[in-house]
């Protein structure tokens, strides 16, 4: 069974530029999550989808971050405009349903200069 | 509010020693889930175990064991006869249902385990 796929793996941009990350969850997983992991910290949940609907985006900085999950499968996370403090690893995860264990992708390491 | 505390920032042990990683959580819910994940140097988080709040039985999987005690709000993880490949950052996580029916997830700050040969 294929795992969670993410791309790109690495991205370097200048502040005020925009960037987008892509995630393909495990087939059949209804719940998809985006996390931000700053170096030395635990993952912080940004947004949670159940199928193609948002169920929790309370920690998403909505003035610059946006995310969508079209057709309840793939998802994209966008940052526009990026700030220096957005430098982090962005992790995508999926689970069968809410409350179940999550399976993580390899992450995208973003560096904002 | 939910909270997960992993007070041990870093632990170093010599290979074959046993080591216990502590996790203390706070929640107001009676229904919740606890998890442990491993993050090796490669960076990808790996699921280790999930426990629901109604199941306090300890679990053993090979060299790994988990001790869940609701009385002390703890969910500790023990590695027996540690190996160099166990070197990683280990995260404890809590998931509880919210009033909107979603599940809130929160991770601890992690414990870096170094196993020396």
PDB file of N, CA and C in Angstrom, chain B residues 19-75:
ATOM      1  N   UNK B  19      15.054   2.026  28.684  1.00  0.00           N
ATOM      2  CA  UNK B  19      14.811   3.458  28.824  1.00  0.00           C
ATOM      3  C   UNK B  19      13.309   3.716  28.791  1.00  0.00           C
ATOM      4  N   UNK B  20      12.860   4.640  29.627  1.00  0.00           N
ATOM      5  CA  UNK B  20      11.438   5.005  29.677  1.00  0.00           C
ATOM      6  C   UNK B  20      11.270   6.467  29.329  1.00  0.00           C
ATOM      7  N   UNK B  21      10.371   6.714  28.390  1.00  0.00           N
ATOM      8  CA  UNK B  21      10.041   8.072  27.966  1.00  0.00           C
ATOM      9  C   UNK B  21       8.698   8.438  28.598  1.00  0.00           C
ATOM     10  N   UNK B  22       8.670   9.585  29.257  1.00  0.00           N
ATOM     11  CA  UNK B  22       7.478   9.983  29.996  1.00  0.00           C
ATOM     12  C   UNK B  22       6.553  10.860  29.167  1.00  0.00           C
ATOM     13  N   UNK B  23       5.267  10.700  29.410  1.00  0.00           N
ATOM     14  CA  UNK B  23       4.262  11.539  28.760  1.00  0.00           C
ATOM     15  C   UNK B  23       3.140  11.780  29.759  1.00  0.00           C
ATOM     16  N   UNK B  24       2.848  13.044  30.010  1.00  0.00           N
ATOM     17  CA  UNK B  24       1.741  13.415  30.895  1.00  0.00           C
ATOM     18  C   UNK B  24       0.788  14.279  30.089  1.00  0.00           C
ATOM     19  N   UNK B  25      -0.491  14.015  30.215  1.00  0.00           N
ATOM     20  CA  UNK B  25      -1.468  14.742  29.399  1.00  0.00           C
ATOM     21  C   UNK B  25      -2.541  15.379  30.263  1.00  0.00           C
ATOM     22  N   UNK B  26      -3.222  16.363  29.696  1.00  0.00           N
ATOM     23  CA  UNK B  26      -4.355  17.009  30.352  1.00  0.00           C
ATOM     24  C   UNK B  26      -5.511  17.046  29.375  1.00  0.00           C
ATOM     25  N   UNK B  27      -6.661  16.655  29.847  1.00  0.00           N
ATOM     26  CA  UNK B  27      -7.860  16.729  29.034  1.00  0.00           C
ATOM     27  C   UNK B  27      -9.084  16.761  29.928  1.00  0.00           C
ATOM     28  N   UNK B  28     -10.149  17.383  29.450  1.00  0.00           N
ATOM     29  CA  UNK B  28     -11.406  17.401  30.204  1.00  0.00           C
ATOM     30  C   UNK B  28     -12.357  16.333  29.680  1.00  0.00           C
ATOM     31  N   UNK B  29     -12.000  15.759  28.555  1.00  0.00           N
ATOM     32  CA  UNK B  29     -12.868  14.765  27.930  1.00  0.00           C
ATOM     33  C   UNK B  29     -12.756  13.408  28.626  1.00  0.00           C
ATOM     34  N   UNK B  30     -13.811  12.644  28.552  1.00  0.00           N
ATOM     35  CA  UNK B  30     -13.735  11.266  29.048  1.00  0.00           C
ATOM     36  C   UNK B  30     -13.374  10.313  27.919  1.00  0.00           C
ATOM     37  N   UNK B  31     -13.603  10.759  26.696  1.00  0.00           N
ATOM     38  CA  UNK B  31     -13.243   9.962  25.521  1.00  0.00           C
ATOM     39  C   UNK B  31     -12.104  10.653  24.789  1.00  0.00           C
ATOM     40  N   UNK B  32     -10.979   9.997  24.728  1.00  0.00           N
ATOM     41  CA  UNK B  32      -9.834  10.579  24.040  1.00  0.00           C
ATOM     42  C   UNK B  32      -8.907   9.450  23.609  1.00  0.00           C
ATOM     43  N   UNK B  33      -7.933   9.806  22.789  1.00  0.00           N
ATOM     44  CA  UNK B  33      -6.967   8.839  22.293  1.00  0.00           C
ATOM     45  C   UNK B  33      -5.563   9.357  22.551  1.00  0.00           C
ATOM     46  N   UNK B  34      -4.684   8.445  22.827  1.00  0.00           N
ATOM     47  CA  UNK B  34      -3.277   8.778  23.034  1.00  0.00           C
ATOM     48  C   UNK B  34      -2.438   8.019  22.019  1.00  0.00           C
ATOM     49  N   UNK B  35      -1.362   8.660  21.574  1.00  0.00           N
ATOM     50  CA  UNK B  35      -0.523   8.087  20.534  1.00  0.00           C
ATOM     51  C   UNK B  35       0.960   8.292  20.887  1.00  0.00           C
ATOM     52  N   UNK B  36       1.765   7.418  20.329  1.00  0.00           N
ATOM     53  CA  UNK B  36       3.201   7.648  20.287  1.00  0.00           C
ATOM     54  C   UNK B  36       3.652   7.533  18.838  1.00  0.00           C
ATOM     55  N   UNK B  37       4.548   8.480  18.463  1.00  0.00           N
ATOM     56  CA  UNK B  37       5.140   8.471  17.138  1.00  0.00           C
ATOM     57  C   UNK B  37       6.652   8.565  17.277  1.00  0.00           C
ATOM     58  N   UNK B  38       7.329   7.985  16.309  1.00  0.00           N
ATOM     59  CA  UNK B  38       8.800   8.039  16.263  1.00  0.00           C
ATOM     60  C   UNK B  38       9.207   8.873  15.059  1.00  0.00           C
ATOM     61  N   UNK B  39      10.167   9.773  15.248  1.00  0.00           N
ATOM     62  CA  UNK B  39      10.689  10.563  14.137  1.00  0.00           C
ATOM     63  C   UNK B  39      12.191  10.329  14.046  1.00  0.00           C
ATOM     64  N   UNK B  40      12.599   9.398  13.179  1.00  0.00           N
ATOM     65  CA  UNK B  40      14.031   9.117  13.022  1.00  0.00           C
ATOM     66  C   UNK B  40      14.721  10.281  12.302  1.00  0.00           C
ATOM     67  N   UNK B  41      16.031  10.230  12.205  1.00  0.00           N
ATOM     68  CA  UNK B  41      16.769  11.324  11.547  1.00  0.00           C
ATOM     69  C   UNK B  41      16.288  11.608  10.127  1.00  0.00           C
ATOM     70  N   UNK B  42      15.700  10.639   9.475  1.00  0.00           N
ATOM     71  CA  UNK B  42      15.189  10.865   8.119  1.00  0.00           C
ATOM     72  C   UNK B  42      14.025  11.846   8.118  1.00  0.00           C
ATOM     73  N   UNK B  43      13.365  12.004   9.259  1.00  0.00           N
ATOM     74  CA  UNK B  43      12.336  13.031   9.393  1.00  0.00           C
ATOM     75  C   UNK B  43      10.896  12.570   9.311  1.00  0.00           C
ATOM     76  N   UNK B  44      10.632  11.398   8.786  1.00  0.00           N
ATOM     77  CA  UNK B  44       9.242  10.979   8.600  1.00  0.00           C
ATOM     78  C   UNK B  44       8.682  10.390   9.887  1.00  0.00           C
ATOM     79  N   UNK B  45       7.585  10.916  10.346  1.00  0.00           N
ATOM     80  CA  UNK B  45       6.949  10.436  11.581  1.00  0.00           C
ATOM     81  C   UNK B  45       6.330   9.063  11.350  1.00  0.00           C
ATOM     82  N   UNK B  46       6.608   8.156  12.280  1.00  0.00           N
ATOM     83  CA  UNK B  46       6.128   6.790  12.177  1.00  0.00           C
ATOM     84  C   UNK B  46       5.215   6.492  13.352  1.00  0.00           C
ATOM     85  N   UNK B  47       4.023   6.004  13.051  1.00  0.00           N
ATOM     86  CA  UNK B  47       3.057   5.660  14.087  1.00  0.00           C
ATOM     87  C   UNK B  47       3.531   4.429  14.851  1.00  0.00           C
ATOM     88  N   UNK B  48       3.434   4.487  16.193  1.00  0.00           N
ATOM     89  CA  UNK B  48       3.809   3.346  17.028  1.00  0.00           C
ATOM     90  C   UNK B  48       2.606   2.709  17.709  1.00  0.00           C
ATOM     91  N   UNK B  49       1.755   3.507  18.345  1.00  0.00           N
ATOM     92  CA  UNK B  49       0.644   2.943  19.089  1.00  0.00           C
ATOM     93  C   UNK B  49      -0.479   3.972  19.263  1.00  0.00           C
ATOM     94  N   UNK B  50      -1.685   3.464  19.360  1.00  0.00           N
ATOM     95  CA  UNK B  50      -2.870   4.267  19.665  1.00  0.00           C
ATOM     96  C   UNK B  50      -3.602   3.599  20.809  1.00  0.00           C
ATOM     97  N   UNK B  51      -4.045   4.395  21.765  1.00  0.00           N
ATOM     98  CA  UNK B  51      -4.759   3.879  22.923  1.00  0.00           C
ATOM     99  C   UNK B  51      -6.001   4.713  23.142  1.00  0.00           C
ATOM    100  N   UNK B  52      -7.144   4.086  23.408  1.00  0.00           N
ATOM    101  CA  UNK B  52      -8.309   4.881  23.755  1.00  0.00           C
ATOM    102  C   UNK B  52      -8.444   4.962  25.270  1.00  0.00           C
ATOM    103  N   UNK B  53      -9.167   5.957  25.715  1.00  0.00           N
ATOM    104  CA  UNK B  53      -9.216   6.282  27.145  1.00  0.00           C
ATOM    105  C   UNK B  53      -9.893   5.212  27.985  1.00  0.00           C
ATOM    106  N   UNK B  54     -10.588   4.284  27.336  1.00  0.00           N
ATOM    107  CA  UNK B  54     -11.284   3.249  28.096  1.00  0.00           C
ATOM    108  C   UNK B  54     -10.480   1.961  28.216  1.00  0.00           C
ATOM    109  N   UNK B  55      -9.314   1.954  27.637  1.00  0.00           N
ATOM    110  CA  UNK B  55      -8.503   0.747  27.653  1.00  0.00           C
ATOM    111  C   UNK B  55      -7.193   1.023  28.377  1.00  0.00           C
ATOM    112  N   UNK B  56      -7.124   0.641  29.636  1.00  0.00           N
ATOM    113  CA  UNK B  56      -5.921   0.915  30.426  1.00  0.00           C
ATOM    114  C   UNK B  56      -4.963  -0.257  30.456  1.00  0.00           C
ATOM    115  N   UNK B  57      -5.233  -1.262  29.663  1.00  0.00           N
ATOM    116  CA  UNK B  57      -4.312  -2.396  29.633  1.00  0.00           C
ATOM    117  C   UNK B  57      -2.963  -1.960  29.081  1.00  0.00           C
ATOM    118  N   UNK B  58      -1.923  -2.432  29.711  1.00  0.00           N
ATOM    119  CA  UNK B  58      -0.591  -2.171  29.180  1.00  0.00           C
ATOM    120  C   UNK B  58      -0.394  -2.977  27.905  1.00  0.00           C
ATOM    121  N   UNK B  59       0.460  -2.467  27.042  1.00  0.00           N
ATOM    122  CA  UNK B  59       0.686  -3.130  25.771  1.00  0.00           C
ATOM    123  C   UNK B  59       2.170  -3.386  25.573  1.00  0.00           C
ATOM    124  N   UNK B  60       2.449  -4.543  25.001  1.00  0.00           N
ATOM    125  CA  UNK B  60       3.834  -4.894  24.697  1.00  0.00           C
ATOM    126  C   UNK B  60       3.904  -5.289  23.223  1.00  0.00           C
ATOM    127  N   UNK B  61       4.913  -4.739  22.549  1.00  0.00           N
ATOM    128  CA  UNK B  61       5.149  -5.109  21.160  1.00  0.00           C
ATOM    129  C   UNK B  61       6.648  -5.268  20.978  1.00  0.00           C
ATOM    130  N   UNK B  62       7.108  -6.487  21.029  1.00  0.00           N
ATOM    131  CA  UNK B  62       8.544  -6.729  20.928  1.00  0.00           C
ATOM    132  C   UNK B  62       9.295  -6.094  22.075  1.00  0.00           C
ATOM    133  N   UNK B  63      10.211  -5.183  21.763  1.00  0.00           N
ATOM    134  CA  UNK B  63      10.998  -4.519  22.801  1.00  0.00           C
ATOM    135  C   UNK B  63      10.297  -3.267  23.346  1.00  0.00           C
ATOM    136  N   UNK B  64       9.157  -2.937  22.751  1.00  0.00           N
ATOM    137  CA  UNK B  64       8.419  -1.744  23.161  1.00  0.00           C
ATOM    138  C   UNK B  64       7.282  -2.115  24.100  1.00  0.00           C
ATOM    139  N   UNK B  65       7.060  -1.288  25.101  1.00  0.00           N
ATOM    140  CA  UNK B  65       5.897  -1.462  25.968  1.00  0.00           C
ATOM    141  C   UNK B  65       5.383  -0.093  26.389  1.00  0.00           C
ATOM    142  N   UNK B  66       4.100  -0.065  26.672  1.00  0.00           N
ATOM    143  CA  UNK B  66       3.452   1.197  27.042  1.00  0.00           C
ATOM    144  C   UNK B  66       2.642   0.990  28.313  1.00  0.00           C
ATOM    145  N   UNK B  67       2.721   1.980  29.190  1.00  0.00           N
ATOM    146  CA  UNK B  67       2.011   1.948  30.464  1.00  0.00           C
ATOM    147  C   UNK B  67       1.073   3.143  30.528  1.00  0.00           C
ATOM    148  N   UNK B  68      -0.227   2.868  30.497  1.00  0.00           N
ATOM    149  CA  UNK B  68      -1.251   3.906  30.508  1.00  0.00           C
ATOM    150  C   UNK B  68      -1.889   3.930  31.887  1.00  0.00           C
ATOM    151  N   UNK B  69      -1.821   5.060  32.576  1.00  0.00           N
ATOM    152  CA  UNK B  69      -2.417   5.188  33.902  1.00  0.00           C
ATOM    153  C   UNK B  69      -3.277   6.449  33.935  1.00  0.00           C
ATOM    154  N   UNK B  70      -4.578   6.260  33.926  1.00  0.00           N
ATOM    155  CA  UNK B  70      -5.494   7.405  33.961  1.00  0.00           C
ATOM    156  C   UNK B  70      -5.396   8.156  35.279  1.00  0.00           C
ATOM    157  N   UNK B  71      -5.091   7.441  36.355  1.00  0.00           N
ATOM    158  CA  UNK B  71      -5.034   8.082  37.674  1.00  0.00           C
ATOM    159  C   UNK B  71      -3.970   9.167  37.740  1.00  0.00           C
ATOM    160  N   UNK B  72      -2.910   8.986  36.970  1.00  0.00           N
ATOM    161  CA  UNK B  72      -1.834   9.976  36.958  1.00  0.00           C
ATOM    162  C   UNK B  72      -1.756  10.701  35.608  1.00  0.00           C
ATOM    163  N   UNK B  73      -2.722  10.440  34.730  1.00  0.00           N
ATOM    164  CA  UNK B  73      -2.743  11.047  33.390  1.00  0.00           C
ATOM    165  C   UNK B  73      -1.401  10.863  32.684  1.00  0.00           C
ATOM    166  N   UNK B  74      -0.921   9.643  32.691  1.00  0.00           N
ATOM    167  CA  UNK B  74       0.370   9.379  32.075  1.00  0.00           C
ATOM    168  C   UNK B  74       0.269   8.237  31.074  1.00  0.00           C
ATOM    169  N   UNK B  75       1.102   8.304  30.083  1.00  0.00           N
ATOM    170  CA  UNK B  75       1.158   7.268  29.043  1.00  0.00           C
ATOM    171  C   UNK B  75       2.622   7.114  28.669  1.00  0.00           C
TER     172      UNK B  75
END
